[in-house]
PDB file of C-alpha atoms and ligand atoms in Angstrom:
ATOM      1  CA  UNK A   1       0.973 -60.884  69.753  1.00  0.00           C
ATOM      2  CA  UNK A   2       0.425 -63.687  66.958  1.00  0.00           C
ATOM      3  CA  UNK A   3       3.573 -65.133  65.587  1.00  0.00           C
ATOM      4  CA  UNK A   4       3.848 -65.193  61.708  1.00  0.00           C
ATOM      5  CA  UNK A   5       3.761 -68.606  61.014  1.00  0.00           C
ATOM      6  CA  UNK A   6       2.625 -71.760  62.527  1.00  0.00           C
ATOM      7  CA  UNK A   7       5.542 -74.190  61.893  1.00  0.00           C
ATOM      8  CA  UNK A   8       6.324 -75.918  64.953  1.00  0.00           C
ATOM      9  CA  UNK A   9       9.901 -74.708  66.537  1.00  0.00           C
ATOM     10  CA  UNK A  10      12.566 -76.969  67.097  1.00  0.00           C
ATOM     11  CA  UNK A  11      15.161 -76.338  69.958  1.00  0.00           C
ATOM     12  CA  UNK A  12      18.731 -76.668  68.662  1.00  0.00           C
ATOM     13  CA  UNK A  13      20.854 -76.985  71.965  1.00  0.00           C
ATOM     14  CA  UNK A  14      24.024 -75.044  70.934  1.00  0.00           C
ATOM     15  CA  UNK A  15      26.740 -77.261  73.684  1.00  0.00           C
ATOM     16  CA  UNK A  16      30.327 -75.266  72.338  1.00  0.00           C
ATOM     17  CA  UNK A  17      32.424 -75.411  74.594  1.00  0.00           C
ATOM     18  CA  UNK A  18      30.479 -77.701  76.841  1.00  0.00           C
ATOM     19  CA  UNK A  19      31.696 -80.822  77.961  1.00  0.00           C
ATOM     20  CA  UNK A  20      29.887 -84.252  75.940  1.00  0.00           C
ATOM     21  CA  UNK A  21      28.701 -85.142  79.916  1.00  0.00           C
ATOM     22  CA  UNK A  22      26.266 -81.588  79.300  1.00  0.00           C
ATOM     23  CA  UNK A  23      25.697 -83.411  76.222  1.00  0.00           C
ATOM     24  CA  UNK A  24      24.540 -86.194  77.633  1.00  0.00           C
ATOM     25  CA  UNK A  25      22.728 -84.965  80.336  1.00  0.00           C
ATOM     26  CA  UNK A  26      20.606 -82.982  77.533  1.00  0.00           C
ATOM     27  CA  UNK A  27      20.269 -86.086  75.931  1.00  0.00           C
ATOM     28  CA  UNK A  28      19.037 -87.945  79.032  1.00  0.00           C
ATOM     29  CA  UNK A  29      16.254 -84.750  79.093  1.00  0.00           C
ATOM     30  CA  UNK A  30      15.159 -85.794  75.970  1.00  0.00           C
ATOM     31  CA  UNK A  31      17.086 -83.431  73.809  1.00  0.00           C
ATOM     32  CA  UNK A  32      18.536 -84.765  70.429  1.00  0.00           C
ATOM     33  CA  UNK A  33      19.702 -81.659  68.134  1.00  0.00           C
ATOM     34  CA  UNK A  34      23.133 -79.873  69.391  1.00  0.00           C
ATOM     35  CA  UNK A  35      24.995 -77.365  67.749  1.00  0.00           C
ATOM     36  CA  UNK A  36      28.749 -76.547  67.828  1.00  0.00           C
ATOM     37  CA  UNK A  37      30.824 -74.220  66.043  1.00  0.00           C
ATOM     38  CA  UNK A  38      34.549 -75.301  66.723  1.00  0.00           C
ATOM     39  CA  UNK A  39      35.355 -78.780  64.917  1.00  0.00           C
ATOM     40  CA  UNK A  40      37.981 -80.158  66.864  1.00  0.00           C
ATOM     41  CA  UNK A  41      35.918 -79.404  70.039  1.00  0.00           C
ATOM     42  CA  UNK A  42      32.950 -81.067  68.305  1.00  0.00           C
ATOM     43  CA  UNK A  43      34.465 -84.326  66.543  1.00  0.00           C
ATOM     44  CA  UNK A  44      36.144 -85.300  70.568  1.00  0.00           C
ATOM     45  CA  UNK A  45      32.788 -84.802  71.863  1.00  0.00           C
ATOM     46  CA  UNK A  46      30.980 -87.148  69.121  1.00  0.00           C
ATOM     47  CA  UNK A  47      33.449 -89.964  69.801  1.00  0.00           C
ATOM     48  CA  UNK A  48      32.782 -89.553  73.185  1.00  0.00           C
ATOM     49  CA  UNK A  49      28.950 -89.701  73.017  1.00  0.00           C
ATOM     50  CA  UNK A  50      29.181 -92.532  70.032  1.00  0.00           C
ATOM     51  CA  UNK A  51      26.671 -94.241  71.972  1.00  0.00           C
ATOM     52  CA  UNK A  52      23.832 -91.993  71.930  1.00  0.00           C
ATOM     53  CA  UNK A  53      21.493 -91.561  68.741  1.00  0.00           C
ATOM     54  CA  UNK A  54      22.380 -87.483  68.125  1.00  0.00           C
ATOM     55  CA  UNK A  55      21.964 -85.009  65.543  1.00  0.00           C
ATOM     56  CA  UNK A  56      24.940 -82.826  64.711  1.00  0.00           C
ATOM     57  CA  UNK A  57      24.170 -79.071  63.388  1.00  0.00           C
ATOM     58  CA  UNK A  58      27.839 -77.409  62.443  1.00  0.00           C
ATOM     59  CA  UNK A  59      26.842 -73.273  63.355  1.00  0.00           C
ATOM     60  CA  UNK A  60      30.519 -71.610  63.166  1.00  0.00           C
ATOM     61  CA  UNK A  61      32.314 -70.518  60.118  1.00  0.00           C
ATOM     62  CA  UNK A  62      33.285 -72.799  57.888  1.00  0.00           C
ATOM     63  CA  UNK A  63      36.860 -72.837  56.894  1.00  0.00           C
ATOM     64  CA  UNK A  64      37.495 -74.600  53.662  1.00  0.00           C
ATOM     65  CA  UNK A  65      40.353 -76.285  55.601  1.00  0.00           C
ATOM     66  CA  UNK A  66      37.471 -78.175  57.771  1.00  0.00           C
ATOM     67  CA  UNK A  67      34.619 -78.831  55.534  1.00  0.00           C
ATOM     68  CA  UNK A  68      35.903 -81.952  54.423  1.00  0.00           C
ATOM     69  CA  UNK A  69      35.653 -83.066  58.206  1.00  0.00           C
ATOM     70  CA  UNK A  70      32.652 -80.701  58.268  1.00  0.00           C
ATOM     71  CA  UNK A  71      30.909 -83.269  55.417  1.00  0.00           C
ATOM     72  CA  UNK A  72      32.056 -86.318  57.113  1.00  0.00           C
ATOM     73  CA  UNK A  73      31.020 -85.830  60.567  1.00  0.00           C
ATOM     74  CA  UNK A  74      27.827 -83.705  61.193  1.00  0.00           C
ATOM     75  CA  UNK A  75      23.811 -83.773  59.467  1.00  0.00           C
ATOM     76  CA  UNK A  76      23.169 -80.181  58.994  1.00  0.00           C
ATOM     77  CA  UNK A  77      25.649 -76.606  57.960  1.00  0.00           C
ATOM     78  CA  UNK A  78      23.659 -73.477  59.306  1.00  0.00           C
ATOM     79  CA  UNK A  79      26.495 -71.582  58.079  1.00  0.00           C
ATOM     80  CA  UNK A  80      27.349 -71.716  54.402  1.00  0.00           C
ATOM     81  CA  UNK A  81      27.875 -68.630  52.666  1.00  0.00           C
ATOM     82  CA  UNK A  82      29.457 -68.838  49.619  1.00  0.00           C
ATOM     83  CA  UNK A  83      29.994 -71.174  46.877  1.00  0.00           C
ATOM     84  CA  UNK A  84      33.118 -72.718  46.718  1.00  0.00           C
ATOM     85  CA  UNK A  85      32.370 -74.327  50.652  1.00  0.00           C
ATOM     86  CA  UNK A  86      29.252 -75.415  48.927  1.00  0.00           C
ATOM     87  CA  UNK A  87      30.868 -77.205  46.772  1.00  0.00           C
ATOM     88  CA  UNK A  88      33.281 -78.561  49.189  1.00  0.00           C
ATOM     89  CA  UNK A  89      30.919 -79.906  51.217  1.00  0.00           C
ATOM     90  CA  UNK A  90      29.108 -81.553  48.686  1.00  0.00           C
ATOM     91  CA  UNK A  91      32.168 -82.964  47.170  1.00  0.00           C
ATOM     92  CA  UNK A  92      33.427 -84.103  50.279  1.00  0.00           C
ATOM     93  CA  UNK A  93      30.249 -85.928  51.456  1.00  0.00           C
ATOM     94  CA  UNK A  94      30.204 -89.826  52.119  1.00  0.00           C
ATOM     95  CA  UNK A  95      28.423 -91.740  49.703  1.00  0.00           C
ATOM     96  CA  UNK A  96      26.653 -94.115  52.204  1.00  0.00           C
ATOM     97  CA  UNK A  97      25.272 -90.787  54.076  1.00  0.00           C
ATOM     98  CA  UNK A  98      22.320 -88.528  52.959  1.00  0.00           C
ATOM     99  CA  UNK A  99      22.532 -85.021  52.243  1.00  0.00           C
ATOM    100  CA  UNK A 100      24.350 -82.736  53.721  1.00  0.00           C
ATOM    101  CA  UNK A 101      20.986 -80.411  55.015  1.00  0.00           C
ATOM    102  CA  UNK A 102      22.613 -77.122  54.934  1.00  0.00           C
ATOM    103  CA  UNK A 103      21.047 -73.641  55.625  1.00  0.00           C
ATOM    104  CA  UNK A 104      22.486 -70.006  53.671  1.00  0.00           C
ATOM    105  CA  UNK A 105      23.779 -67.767  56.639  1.00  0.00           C
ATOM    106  CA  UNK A 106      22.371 -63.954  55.460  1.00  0.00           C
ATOM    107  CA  UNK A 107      23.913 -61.261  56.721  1.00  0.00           C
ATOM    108  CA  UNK A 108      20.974 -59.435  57.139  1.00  0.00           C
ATOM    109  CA  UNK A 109      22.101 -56.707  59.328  1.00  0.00           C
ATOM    110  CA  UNK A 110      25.117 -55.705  56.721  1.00  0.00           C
ATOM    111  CA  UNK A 111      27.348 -54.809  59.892  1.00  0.00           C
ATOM    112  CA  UNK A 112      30.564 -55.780  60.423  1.00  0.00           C
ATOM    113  CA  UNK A 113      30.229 -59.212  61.235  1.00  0.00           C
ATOM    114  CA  UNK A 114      32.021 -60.594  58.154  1.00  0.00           C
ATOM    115  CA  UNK A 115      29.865 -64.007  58.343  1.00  0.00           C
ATOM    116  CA  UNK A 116      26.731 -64.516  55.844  1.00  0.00           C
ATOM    117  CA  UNK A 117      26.620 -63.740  52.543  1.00  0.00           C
ATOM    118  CA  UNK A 118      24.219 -60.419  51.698  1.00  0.00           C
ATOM    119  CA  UNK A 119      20.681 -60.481  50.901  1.00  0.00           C
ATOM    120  CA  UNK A 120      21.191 -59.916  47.111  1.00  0.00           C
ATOM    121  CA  UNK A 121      23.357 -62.526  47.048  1.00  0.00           C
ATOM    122  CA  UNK A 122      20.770 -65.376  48.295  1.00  0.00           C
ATOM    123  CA  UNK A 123      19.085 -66.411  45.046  1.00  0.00           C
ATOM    124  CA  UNK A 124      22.006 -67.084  43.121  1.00  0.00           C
ATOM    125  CA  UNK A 125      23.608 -69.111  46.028  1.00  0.00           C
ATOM    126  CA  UNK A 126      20.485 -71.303  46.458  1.00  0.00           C
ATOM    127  CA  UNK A 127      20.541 -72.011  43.028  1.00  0.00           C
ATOM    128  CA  UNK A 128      24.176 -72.862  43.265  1.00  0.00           C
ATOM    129  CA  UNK A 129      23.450 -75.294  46.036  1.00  0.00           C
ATOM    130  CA  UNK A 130      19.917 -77.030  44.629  1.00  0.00           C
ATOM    131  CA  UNK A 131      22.720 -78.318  41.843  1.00  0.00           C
ATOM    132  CA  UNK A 132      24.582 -79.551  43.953  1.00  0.00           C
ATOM    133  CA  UNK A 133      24.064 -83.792  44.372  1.00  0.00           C
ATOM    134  CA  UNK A 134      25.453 -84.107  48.251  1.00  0.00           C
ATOM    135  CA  UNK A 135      23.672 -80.741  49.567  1.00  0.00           C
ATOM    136  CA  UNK A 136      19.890 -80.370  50.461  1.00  0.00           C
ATOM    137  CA  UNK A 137      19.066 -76.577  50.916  1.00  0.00           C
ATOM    138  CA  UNK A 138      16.571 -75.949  53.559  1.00  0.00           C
ATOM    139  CA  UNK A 139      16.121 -72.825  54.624  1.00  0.00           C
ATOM    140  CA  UNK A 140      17.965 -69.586  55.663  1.00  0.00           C
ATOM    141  CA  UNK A 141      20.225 -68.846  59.078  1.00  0.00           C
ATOM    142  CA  UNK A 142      21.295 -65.671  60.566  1.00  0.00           C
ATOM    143  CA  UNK A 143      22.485 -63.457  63.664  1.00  0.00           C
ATOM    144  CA  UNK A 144      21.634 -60.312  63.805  1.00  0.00           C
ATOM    145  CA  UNK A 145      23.770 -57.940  65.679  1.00  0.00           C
ATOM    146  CA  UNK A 146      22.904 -58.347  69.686  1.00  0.00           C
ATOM    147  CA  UNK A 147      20.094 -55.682  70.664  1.00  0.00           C
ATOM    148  CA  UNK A 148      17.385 -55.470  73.434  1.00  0.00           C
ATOM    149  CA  UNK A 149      15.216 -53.258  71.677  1.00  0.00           C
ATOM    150  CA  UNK A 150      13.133 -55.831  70.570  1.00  0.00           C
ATOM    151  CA  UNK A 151      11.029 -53.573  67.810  1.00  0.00           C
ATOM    152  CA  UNK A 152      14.784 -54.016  65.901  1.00  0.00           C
ATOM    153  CA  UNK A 153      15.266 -58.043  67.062  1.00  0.00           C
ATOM    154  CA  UNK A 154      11.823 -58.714  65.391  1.00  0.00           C
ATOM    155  CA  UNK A 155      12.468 -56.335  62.065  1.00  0.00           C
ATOM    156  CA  UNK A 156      15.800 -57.921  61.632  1.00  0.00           C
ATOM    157  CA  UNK A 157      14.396 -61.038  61.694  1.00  0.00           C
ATOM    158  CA  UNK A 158      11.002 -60.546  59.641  1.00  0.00           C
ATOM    159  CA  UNK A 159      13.451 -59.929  56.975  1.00  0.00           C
ATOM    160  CA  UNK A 160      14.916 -63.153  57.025  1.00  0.00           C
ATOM    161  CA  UNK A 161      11.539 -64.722  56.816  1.00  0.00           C
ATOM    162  CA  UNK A 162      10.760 -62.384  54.056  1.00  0.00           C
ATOM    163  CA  UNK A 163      13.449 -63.420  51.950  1.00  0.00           C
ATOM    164  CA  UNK A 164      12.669 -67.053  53.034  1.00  0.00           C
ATOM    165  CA  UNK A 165       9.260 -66.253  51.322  1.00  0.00           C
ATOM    166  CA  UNK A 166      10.750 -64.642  48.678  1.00  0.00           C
ATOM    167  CA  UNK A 167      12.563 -67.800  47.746  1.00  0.00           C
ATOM    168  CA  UNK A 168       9.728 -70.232  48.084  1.00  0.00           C
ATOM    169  CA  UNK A 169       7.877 -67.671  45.818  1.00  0.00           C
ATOM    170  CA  UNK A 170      10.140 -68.429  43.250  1.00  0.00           C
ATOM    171  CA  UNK A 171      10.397 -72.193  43.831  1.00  0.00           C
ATOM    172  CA  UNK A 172      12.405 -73.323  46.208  1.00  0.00           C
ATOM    173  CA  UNK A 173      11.018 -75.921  48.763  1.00  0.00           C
ATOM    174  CA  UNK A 174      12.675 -74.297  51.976  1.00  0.00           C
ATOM    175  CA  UNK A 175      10.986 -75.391  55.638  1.00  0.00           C
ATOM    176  CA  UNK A 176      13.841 -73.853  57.931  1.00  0.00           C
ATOM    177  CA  UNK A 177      14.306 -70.357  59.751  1.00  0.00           C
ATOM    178  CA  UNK A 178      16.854 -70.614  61.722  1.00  0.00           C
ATOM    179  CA  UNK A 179      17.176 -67.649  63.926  1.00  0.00           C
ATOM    180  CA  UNK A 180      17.099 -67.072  67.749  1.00  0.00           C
ATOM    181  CA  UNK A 181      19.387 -67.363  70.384  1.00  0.00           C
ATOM    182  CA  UNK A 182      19.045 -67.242  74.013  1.00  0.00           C
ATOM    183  CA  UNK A 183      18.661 -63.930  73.725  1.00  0.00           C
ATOM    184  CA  UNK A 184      16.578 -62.972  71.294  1.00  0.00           C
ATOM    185  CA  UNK A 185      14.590 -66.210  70.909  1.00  0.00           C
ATOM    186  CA  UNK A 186      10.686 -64.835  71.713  1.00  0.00           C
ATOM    187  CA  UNK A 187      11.143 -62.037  68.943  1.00  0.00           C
ATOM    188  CA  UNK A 188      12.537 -64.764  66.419  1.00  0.00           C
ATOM    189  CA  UNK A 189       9.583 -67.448  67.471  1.00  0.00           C
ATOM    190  CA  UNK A 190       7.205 -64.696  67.285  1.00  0.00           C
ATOM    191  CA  UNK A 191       8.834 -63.822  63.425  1.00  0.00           C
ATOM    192  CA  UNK A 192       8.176 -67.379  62.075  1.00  0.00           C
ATOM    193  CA  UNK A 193      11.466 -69.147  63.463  1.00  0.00           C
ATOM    194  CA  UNK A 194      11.467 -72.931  63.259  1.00  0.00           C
ATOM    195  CA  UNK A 195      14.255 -73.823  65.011  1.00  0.00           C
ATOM    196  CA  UNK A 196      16.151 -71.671  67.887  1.00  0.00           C
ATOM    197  CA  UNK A 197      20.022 -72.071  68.665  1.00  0.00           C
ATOM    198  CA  UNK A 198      20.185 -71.797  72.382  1.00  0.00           C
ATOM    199  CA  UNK A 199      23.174 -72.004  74.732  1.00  0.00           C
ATOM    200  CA  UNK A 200      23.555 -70.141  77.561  1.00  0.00           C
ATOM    201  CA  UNK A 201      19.941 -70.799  78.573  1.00  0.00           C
ATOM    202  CA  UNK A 202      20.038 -74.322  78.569  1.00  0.00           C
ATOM    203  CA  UNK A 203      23.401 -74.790  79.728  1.00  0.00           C
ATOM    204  CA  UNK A 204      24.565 -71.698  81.277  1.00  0.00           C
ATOM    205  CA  UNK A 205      27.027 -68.555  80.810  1.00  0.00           C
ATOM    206  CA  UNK A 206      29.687 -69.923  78.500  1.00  0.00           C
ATOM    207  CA  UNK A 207      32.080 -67.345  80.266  1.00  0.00           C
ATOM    208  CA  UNK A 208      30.905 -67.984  83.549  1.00  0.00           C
ATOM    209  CA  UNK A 209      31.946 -71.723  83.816  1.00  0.00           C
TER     210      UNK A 209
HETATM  211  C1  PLP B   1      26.885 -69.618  70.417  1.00  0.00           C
HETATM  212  C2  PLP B   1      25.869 -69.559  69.353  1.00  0.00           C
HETATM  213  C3  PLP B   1      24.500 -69.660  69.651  1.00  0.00           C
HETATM  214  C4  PLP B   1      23.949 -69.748  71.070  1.00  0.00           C
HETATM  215  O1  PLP B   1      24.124 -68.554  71.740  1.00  0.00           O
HETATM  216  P1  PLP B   1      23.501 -68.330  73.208  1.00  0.00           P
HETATM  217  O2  PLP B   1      23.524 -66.862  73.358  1.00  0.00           O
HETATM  218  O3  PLP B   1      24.412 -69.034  74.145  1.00  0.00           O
HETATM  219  O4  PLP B   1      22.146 -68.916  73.216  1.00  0.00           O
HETATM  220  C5  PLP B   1      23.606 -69.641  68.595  1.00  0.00           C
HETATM  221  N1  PLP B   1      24.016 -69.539  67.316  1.00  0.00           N
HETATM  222  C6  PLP B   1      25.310 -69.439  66.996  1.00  0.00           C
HETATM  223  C7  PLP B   1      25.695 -69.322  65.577  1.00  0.00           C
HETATM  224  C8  PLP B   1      26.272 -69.435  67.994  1.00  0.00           C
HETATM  225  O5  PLP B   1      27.563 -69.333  67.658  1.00  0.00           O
END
């Protein structure tokens, strides 16, 4: 099978709930990207690991409650999916830092899962944040509800890209799909994913330890 596109795919370790040792064994391994998706959790284990040269992605919800912190403490939001934590974050981000790179979470599988905002509602959000001084849009995010029929874990995600392409079509200068998870990550890399969020492969069963 050929994947869609040829962007090269980066490896986001996803380390919630991992100790910052994990961390920094991945780090040792040569890994640099980590996602988390509980902010307390995450700030303890960046003082911890102050030493290292990391990249923070923030992949949970974002409350408006913690996207000051949010602003202040990591380099890239998979997760925003409305406007007013847009704003937030870009209101709330340090001066002496660079943008905030931030990917749209889509609900693209309009279940229950009450995060990402609905594929209609993409354009006007990505306008939204591309006025936005602190915020630099880069591409789309989502998580599809968990399947193993693999026909649906590539649709679901071909739609993303889609409406990735859509978006480019009319302008916008978006480089990111991030989709995949341990899971699911060949159908996503064969969609056109550039970066996976992986956990439990790299570090093992969260529920398990
Ligand atoms: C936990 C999580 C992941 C990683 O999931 P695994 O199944 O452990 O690979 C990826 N993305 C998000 C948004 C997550 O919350």
């Amino acid at each position: 099978m050929e994947r869609a596109a040829k962007a090269p795919v980066a490896l986001l370790a996803v380390s919630k709930t991992w100790p910052a040792q994990a961390v920094r064994e991945a780090h040792a391994a040569g890994q640099k990207a980590f996602g988390e998706s509980y902010v307390q959790e995450a700030l303890g284990k960046m003082k911890e690991l102050s030493d290292l040269d990391l990249e923070w992605h923030f992949i949970g919800p974002v409350q408006g409650n913690k996207a000051r912190a949010i602003a202040e403490h990591f380099d890239w939001v998979h997760s925003v999916d409305r406007e007013k934590i847009a704003q937030k974050l870009s209101e709330a981000r340090p001066e002496n830092l660079p943008p905030l790179q931030v990917c749209i979470q889509v609900n693209i599988s309009g279940e229950d899962s009450k995060s990402g905002i609905a594929p209609a509602g993409v354009p006007n959000l990505a306008k939204i944040i591309g006025g936005l001084p602190n915020l630099r849009l880069r591409g789309l995010m989502a998580i599809p509800e968990p399947t193993r029929d693999e026909k649906l874990q590539r649709a679901r995600f071909s739609e993303l890209r889609k409406l990735k392409e859509q978006l480019c079509a009319s302008g916008f200068d978006l480089d990111t799909l991030s989709m995949g998870m341990s899971e699911d990550m060949e159908s996503a890399i064969l969609e056109g994913a550039t970066m996976v969020r992986v956990g439990s492969a790299i570090f093992g069963t969260r529920d398990r330890k």
